Structure formats: C-alpha cells, structure tokens
Amino acid sequence: MPVGMATGWGSLLQDEQQLEELARQAVDRALAEGVLLRTSQAPSSSHVVSYAPFTLFPSPVPSALLEQAYAVQADFNLLVDAVSQNAVFLEQTLSSTIKRDSFTARLFDIHKQVLKEGIAQTVFLGLNRSDYMFQCNPDGSAALKQIEINTVSASFGGLASRTPAVHRHVLSVLGKTKEAAKILSNNPSKGLAMGIAKAWELYGSAKNIHVIRRRFEDVSEKGSLDQDRRLFMDGQEIAVVYFRDGYMPGHYSLQNWEARLLLERSCAVKCPDIATQLAGTKKVQQELSRVGVLESFLPGQPEAVARLRATFAGLYSLDLGEEGDQAITKAIAAPSCFVLKPQREGGGNNLYGEEMVQALERLKDSEERASYILMEKIEPEPFRNCLLRPGSPARVIQCISELGIFGVYVREGKTLVMNKHVGHLLRTKAIEHADGGVAAGVAVLDNPYPV
C-alpha cells in the first residue's frame, strides 16, 4: 500500500482552528517532556531554552521497512568495525580523496601516526546511526535505501527518547487512543549509555562513572599521557572519550589537531577512534557498494551481505578515469536523479540539480573531483504533516522523512562483547529542502507511525 494513503490525519490537517489548539497543547507537552534545545540567540546559555522543532503528528512508516532497518543494524555495526581494522583498505580507498580533501587528509595523517607508534587502545566502542529514506518504486511499493552511516557524534538519542510521549498525548487529546498505542517506545539514550558504561568497565575502571565535558582547547592545555599512554585530564585518568565535536573542518584549529592526536595516541577508549571515523566517510560507503567488497569483510556470512546490499542505493566513484567520466556524464544528463556528496558530516553540504551540474562542469577535468562521490537520488513519496517550530506559525506542508537506527558495539581486542540496535530517530522536512538535518535547522523531530 502506498505510504501516503495509510494514515488518517488528512481531515485533521484541514481544520485550521483545531490545528492551532492542538499545536499549543503539543508544545506544552514537549516542554513538559524535556524536548528542549538552547536557542540560537544564546547557544551557550542554560537560562533560555525552547522546544526542539517537531511534527504535530507522527508520520507514516511502512512496518516492514522499519523492521528491515532494525534487522540490518547489527550487520552494519560489524561492517564498520571490520573496515576500521583494515588499514590497507582505508589507505587504498581514501588515497585519491586525501590528495584533494585536506580535512580527510588530516584525519588520515593522525591514523597513520597512531598505526606507526602502535595502537595503545584495546577496547573499542562504536555508537553509530544508520540513516535511510523510503524509495518510492514505480509500482507504488517502498524500498529502504541507506543515505549514510554516522560513525561520529551520532546525535539525537536523547531527544528521540522523549518525543513518543508528545505524539501519544496529541492523539489521546483527539480521542485516538488506539492510534496513540501504536507509537513505539524508543529509548536510544539508554542503549547508548549502556555501550559507554560497558567500554568503561572493560577499560578496568571500578569506581562510579564520573563525566566531565572538555573542549579540544582544554585537552591541549591540560591533557597528558603517562609512560603507559594512559590519558589524564586535570590529574584524573580518563577511560572513555566521546566526541561531540571533531567531524567538521571548522571544529579544528592547529591546537585542536594536536589535541586530537594526543587523544588518539592514548589507551583511552575513543568513540570513535580515528579509524572508525574514517570508516564512516562517503568514499568508504561508495567503495563498499562495489561487487565483492562486502564479501571480503564478512566472509562466510552471505545472509548479512544480502541484508546490507539490499539497502544500498546507487553509488559512483568520481576518481579520475573512465569510470568517473561515465558517472559525471550520466549525472549531467539527468541531474534530477543524482546527488553530489563531499566527505562531510553535519548536513547542508550536498549539491543537487543545477548547482550539482555547475560543480561537475567545474570539477570534471580536475583531481578535486575525487573528493566527492555521486549517489542516486532517493525519491520518497511525500505526505502531509504540520511542522512546529519556535517563532513560526503551524503550517501544513508536503513532507518526506529520514529514518535513523542507532547501533552500539563494543570490542575488546578481537572479541565482540556487544553488538545491538538500541532505538530509532525519525526526522521530517518539507520537500523543498533537499539537504540538512535537525541540527542544520531544516528537519524536525518525529515518530514513526507504523502502517
């Protein structure tokens, strides 16, 4: 059944007065549930907060695709972990990219230095999020297609844990208790915290977990390693380092790059370690889609390979040579079918349509094109919902959603100690916005309504 046909919010979305009243109640509930963000006007103040933007109603998601996304997450965890341990593959895959992309090159330099000195870290922690859209097929059915996997700072586990109660409340207010009961419970923050706690325990810490927040600048000034490469901050030994930062060029000064190197050289559990961050690059994603590559990482696991491959959209290398030339020709001829992606995280970086064509015309004879990949554009079926944002009137618009599944794995030496999925994140945006997540200010928080 086509996704858009399946939920009955249609008539509710037509009554403007009722929508305004519902929006007020929904926002009050969001505030009560702690669906909060600091404001852009005062980003570092805790005295002023507002609600995080969200949809008034949960959005339709085909149950079968939700189940498929959950079922493949442990495979993606295994794959990312295997890629991170294969230095030869990372070097070969990123060799053309690092020639032209200075950010990936800096990360790769740290990776090489750590390998040369010998990896001190023995416990590895992966907290990632694999993001998908629902491709609308010509026959009206929908298919799950991966957009990307986030291996660093995979955010919104906390807020996603708090939104189900808001949508249950909205539907209950409307007397739709049966529908309210269909909204899935979701607590990624608990699962992510369990992963951190497991890594901390395996590191050998016995005391209660004490958390400190520090910037790269603080690490640069007050961080140090002892002769066993144990990491100390302000005199305290650090067991686990979780990066909430460090995935964009703007996060690094020269001093910050030195701090990152210090952290990577230590035996503390990094989440992610530098190799796992590199494993999450778009270039690696594209290479993994080549024939035979998944099989080499997951030998003797044909079912896992099939589950993974089923989620891949078309991915094309833009390295100099015939293969890249063909991809560019294809994209210029049919720009609405492709997206041009640089090696960046954080949303707002991709190029579409006319902008993509201009970029490809400019890049086509340059080595710089190797720092991008080309991806088939996923075309989901739009549906109507109402987006609620501080300072904006509630308006009903055509939307599309992106589903993320949170994964956690912990490895000690060569032994995988934990490998699981721990929850989901649904983000919804107006169809006119091609790119960008919640943090980039385009998509809003949502919940899947299984159909």
PDB file of C-alpha atoms in Angstrom, residues 83-199:
ATOM      1  CA  VAL A  83      36.539  -1.672   7.965  1.00  0.00           C
ATOM      2  CA  SER A  84      38.113   0.280  10.831  1.00  0.00           C
ATOM      3  CA  GLN A  85      40.572  -2.584  11.424  1.00  0.00           C
ATOM      4  CA  ASN A  86      41.636  -2.854   7.774  1.00  0.00           C
ATOM      5  CA  ALA A  87      44.375  -0.247   7.336  1.00  0.00           C
ATOM      6  CA  VAL A  88      45.213  -1.385   3.787  1.00  0.00           C
ATOM      7  CA  PHE A  89      41.601  -0.949   2.605  1.00  0.00           C
ATOM      8  CA  LEU A  90      41.311   2.501   4.223  1.00  0.00           C
ATOM      9  CA  GLU A  91      44.554   3.639   2.625  1.00  0.00           C
ATOM     10  CA  GLN A  92      43.658   2.345  -0.845  1.00  0.00           C
ATOM     11  CA  THR A  93      40.105   3.683  -0.674  1.00  0.00           C
ATOM     12  CA  LEU A  94      40.989   7.155   0.554  1.00  0.00           C
ATOM     13  CA  SER A  95      44.217   7.603  -1.444  1.00  0.00           C
ATOM     14  CA  SER A  96      42.630   9.774  -4.163  1.00  0.00           C
ATOM     15  CA  THR A  97      40.402  11.648  -1.688  1.00  0.00           C
ATOM     16  CA  ILE A  98      43.222  12.725   0.646  1.00  0.00           C
ATOM     17  CA  LYS A  99      45.124  14.265  -2.254  1.00  0.00           C
ATOM     18  CA  ARG A 100      42.385  16.883  -2.655  1.00  0.00           C
ATOM     19  CA  ASP A 101      40.452  16.962   0.640  1.00  0.00           C
ATOM     20  CA  SER A 102      42.650  18.490   3.324  1.00  0.00           C
ATOM     21  CA  PHE A 103      40.254  17.626   6.183  1.00  0.00           C
ATOM     22  CA  THR A 104      40.133  13.890   5.409  1.00  0.00           C
ATOM     23  CA  ALA A 105      43.911  14.083   4.824  1.00  0.00           C
ATOM     24  CA  ARG A 106      44.486  15.483   8.359  1.00  0.00           C
ATOM     25  CA  LEU A 107      42.370  12.719   9.895  1.00  0.00           C
ATOM     26  CA  PHE A 108      44.266  10.157   7.819  1.00  0.00           C
ATOM     27  CA  ASP A 109      47.639  11.576   8.954  1.00  0.00           C
ATOM     28  CA  ILE A 110      46.650  11.002  12.583  1.00  0.00           C
ATOM     29  CA  HIS A 111      45.527   7.462  11.672  1.00  0.00           C
ATOM     30  CA  LYS A 112      48.965   6.767  10.117  1.00  0.00           C
ATOM     31  CA  GLN A 113      50.846   8.204  13.106  1.00  0.00           C
ATOM     32  CA  VAL A 114      48.843   6.045  15.517  1.00  0.00           C
ATOM     33  CA  LEU A 115      49.491   2.912  13.443  1.00  0.00           C
ATOM     34  CA  LYS A 116      53.194   3.688  13.245  1.00  0.00           C
ATOM     35  CA  GLU A 117      53.518   4.133  17.004  1.00  0.00           C
ATOM     36  CA  GLY A 118      51.273   1.118  17.670  1.00  0.00           C
ATOM     37  CA  ILE A 119      47.639   1.338  18.777  1.00  0.00           C
ATOM     38  CA  ALA A 120      47.521   1.647  22.579  1.00  0.00           C
ATOM     39  CA  GLN A 121      43.738   1.301  22.755  1.00  0.00           C
ATOM     40  CA  THR A 122      42.459  -2.247  23.424  1.00  0.00           C
ATOM     41  CA  VAL A 123      38.731  -1.597  23.960  1.00  0.00           C
ATOM     42  CA  PHE A 124      36.725  -0.152  21.057  1.00  0.00           C
ATOM     43  CA  LEU A 125      33.297   1.465  21.284  1.00  0.00           C
ATOM     44  CA  GLY A 126      31.039   2.229  18.330  1.00  0.00           C
ATOM     45  CA  LEU A 127      27.937   4.379  18.745  1.00  0.00           C
ATOM     46  CA  ASN A 128      26.602   4.962  15.273  1.00  0.00           C
ATOM     47  CA  ARG A 129      23.408   5.785  13.418  1.00  0.00           C
ATOM     48  CA  SER A 130      22.495   4.442  10.003  1.00  0.00           C
ATOM     49  CA  ASP A 131      20.130   6.764   8.095  1.00  0.00           C
ATOM     50  CA  TYR A 132      17.620   5.707   5.428  1.00  0.00           C
ATOM     51  CA  MET A 133      14.894   7.038   3.188  1.00  0.00           C
ATOM     52  CA  PHE A 134      11.991   5.146   1.646  1.00  0.00           C
ATOM     53  CA  GLN A 135      12.389   4.965  -2.133  1.00  0.00           C
ATOM     54  CA  CYS A 136       9.004   5.029  -3.875  1.00  0.00           C
ATOM     55  CA  ASN A 137       9.058   2.349  -6.598  1.00  0.00           C
ATOM     56  CA  PRO A 138       7.096   2.688  -9.878  1.00  0.00           C
ATOM     57  CA  ASP A 139       4.563   0.079  -8.640  1.00  0.00           C
ATOM     58  CA  GLY A 140       3.803   2.202  -5.545  1.00  0.00           C
ATOM     59  CA  SER A 141       5.718  -0.040  -3.105  1.00  0.00           C
ATOM     60  CA  ALA A 142       8.504   1.427  -0.965  1.00  0.00           C
ATOM     61  CA  ALA A 143      12.119   0.256  -0.514  1.00  0.00           C
ATOM     62  CA  LEU A 144      14.580   1.032   2.297  1.00  0.00           C
ATOM     63  CA  LYS A 145      17.677   2.834   0.953  1.00  0.00           C
ATOM     64  CA  GLN A 146      20.642   3.933   3.064  1.00  0.00           C
ATOM     65  CA  ILE A 147      21.648   7.599   2.883  1.00  0.00           C
ATOM     66  CA  GLU A 148      24.740   7.297   5.093  1.00  0.00           C
ATOM     67  CA  ILE A 149      26.098   5.880   8.319  1.00  0.00           C
ATOM     68  CA  ASN A 150      27.208   8.335  11.003  1.00  0.00           C
ATOM     69  CA  THR A 151      30.163   6.941  12.953  1.00  0.00           C
ATOM     70  CA  VAL A 152      30.999  10.145  14.847  1.00  0.00           C
ATOM     71  CA  SER A 153      28.738  12.211  17.082  1.00  0.00           C
ATOM     72  CA  ALA A 154      25.554  10.350  16.048  1.00  0.00           C
ATOM     73  CA  SER A 155      23.181  12.735  17.738  1.00  0.00           C
ATOM     74  CA  PHE A 156      19.555  12.986  18.939  1.00  0.00           C
ATOM     75  CA  GLY A 157      19.482   9.788  21.004  1.00  0.00           C
ATOM     76  CA  GLY A 158      18.343  11.889  23.963  1.00  0.00           C
ATOM     77  CA  LEU A 159      15.595  13.905  22.280  1.00  0.00           C
ATOM     78  CA  ALA A 160      14.326  10.871  20.334  1.00  0.00           C
ATOM     79  CA  SER A 161      13.735   9.169  23.697  1.00  0.00           C
ATOM     80  CA  ARG A 162      11.379  11.985  24.741  1.00  0.00           C
ATOM     81  CA  THR A 163       9.178  12.548  21.677  1.00  0.00           C
ATOM     82  CA  PRO A 164       6.927   9.425  21.742  1.00  0.00           C
ATOM     83  CA  ALA A 165       5.056  10.780  24.794  1.00  0.00           C
ATOM     84  CA  VAL A 166       4.308  14.023  22.922  1.00  0.00           C
ATOM     85  CA  HIS A 167       2.673  12.297  19.943  1.00  0.00           C
ATOM     86  CA  ARG A 168       0.783   9.879  22.201  1.00  0.00           C
ATOM     87  CA  HIS A 169      -0.592  12.918  24.014  1.00  0.00           C
ATOM     88  CA  VAL A 170      -1.678  14.656  20.777  1.00  0.00           C
ATOM     89  CA  LEU A 171      -3.535  11.539  19.583  1.00  0.00           C
ATOM     90  CA  SER A 172      -5.099  10.989  23.017  1.00  0.00           C
ATOM     91  CA  VAL A 173      -6.399  14.585  23.046  1.00  0.00           C
ATOM     92  CA  LEU A 174      -8.146  13.735  19.751  1.00  0.00           C
ATOM     93  CA  GLY A 175      -9.652  10.602  21.316  1.00  0.00           C
ATOM     94  CA  LYS A 176      -7.470   8.367  19.135  1.00  0.00           C
ATOM     95  CA  THR A 177      -6.266   6.065  21.921  1.00  0.00           C
ATOM     96  CA  LYS A 178      -5.919   3.051  19.599  1.00  0.00           C
ATOM     97  CA  GLU A 179      -3.635   5.053  17.304  1.00  0.00           C
ATOM     98  CA  ALA A 180      -1.709   6.504  20.278  1.00  0.00           C
ATOM     99  CA  ALA A 181      -0.890   2.956  21.408  1.00  0.00           C
ATOM    100  CA  LYS A 182       0.775   2.231  18.028  1.00  0.00           C
ATOM    101  CA  ILE A 183       3.540   4.774  18.666  1.00  0.00           C
ATOM    102  CA  LEU A 184       6.610   2.744  19.534  1.00  0.00           C
ATOM    103  CA  SER A 185       8.503   3.260  22.755  1.00  0.00           C
ATOM    104  CA  ASN A 186      12.013   4.395  21.998  1.00  0.00           C
ATOM    105  CA  ASN A 187      14.954   4.949  24.325  1.00  0.00           C
ATOM    106  CA  PRO A 188      18.212   5.206  22.377  1.00  0.00           C
ATOM    107  CA  SER A 189      19.871   7.276  25.100  1.00  0.00           C
ATOM    108  CA  LYS A 190      19.670   4.317  27.494  1.00  0.00           C
ATOM    109  CA  GLY A 191      21.250   1.928  24.961  1.00  0.00           C
ATOM    110  CA  LEU A 192      23.993   4.391  24.021  1.00  0.00           C
ATOM    111  CA  ALA A 193      24.772   4.915  27.713  1.00  0.00           C
ATOM    112  CA  MET A 194      24.978   1.129  28.217  1.00  0.00           C
ATOM    113  CA  GLY A 195      27.613   0.965  25.488  1.00  0.00           C
ATOM    114  CA  ILE A 196      29.675   3.703  27.129  1.00  0.00           C
ATOM    115  CA  ALA A 197      29.348   2.002  30.525  1.00  0.00           C
ATOM    116  CA  LYS A 198      30.457  -1.358  29.081  1.00  0.00           C
ATOM    117  CA  ALA A 199      33.550   0.211  27.482  1.00  0.00           C
TER     118      ALA A 199
END
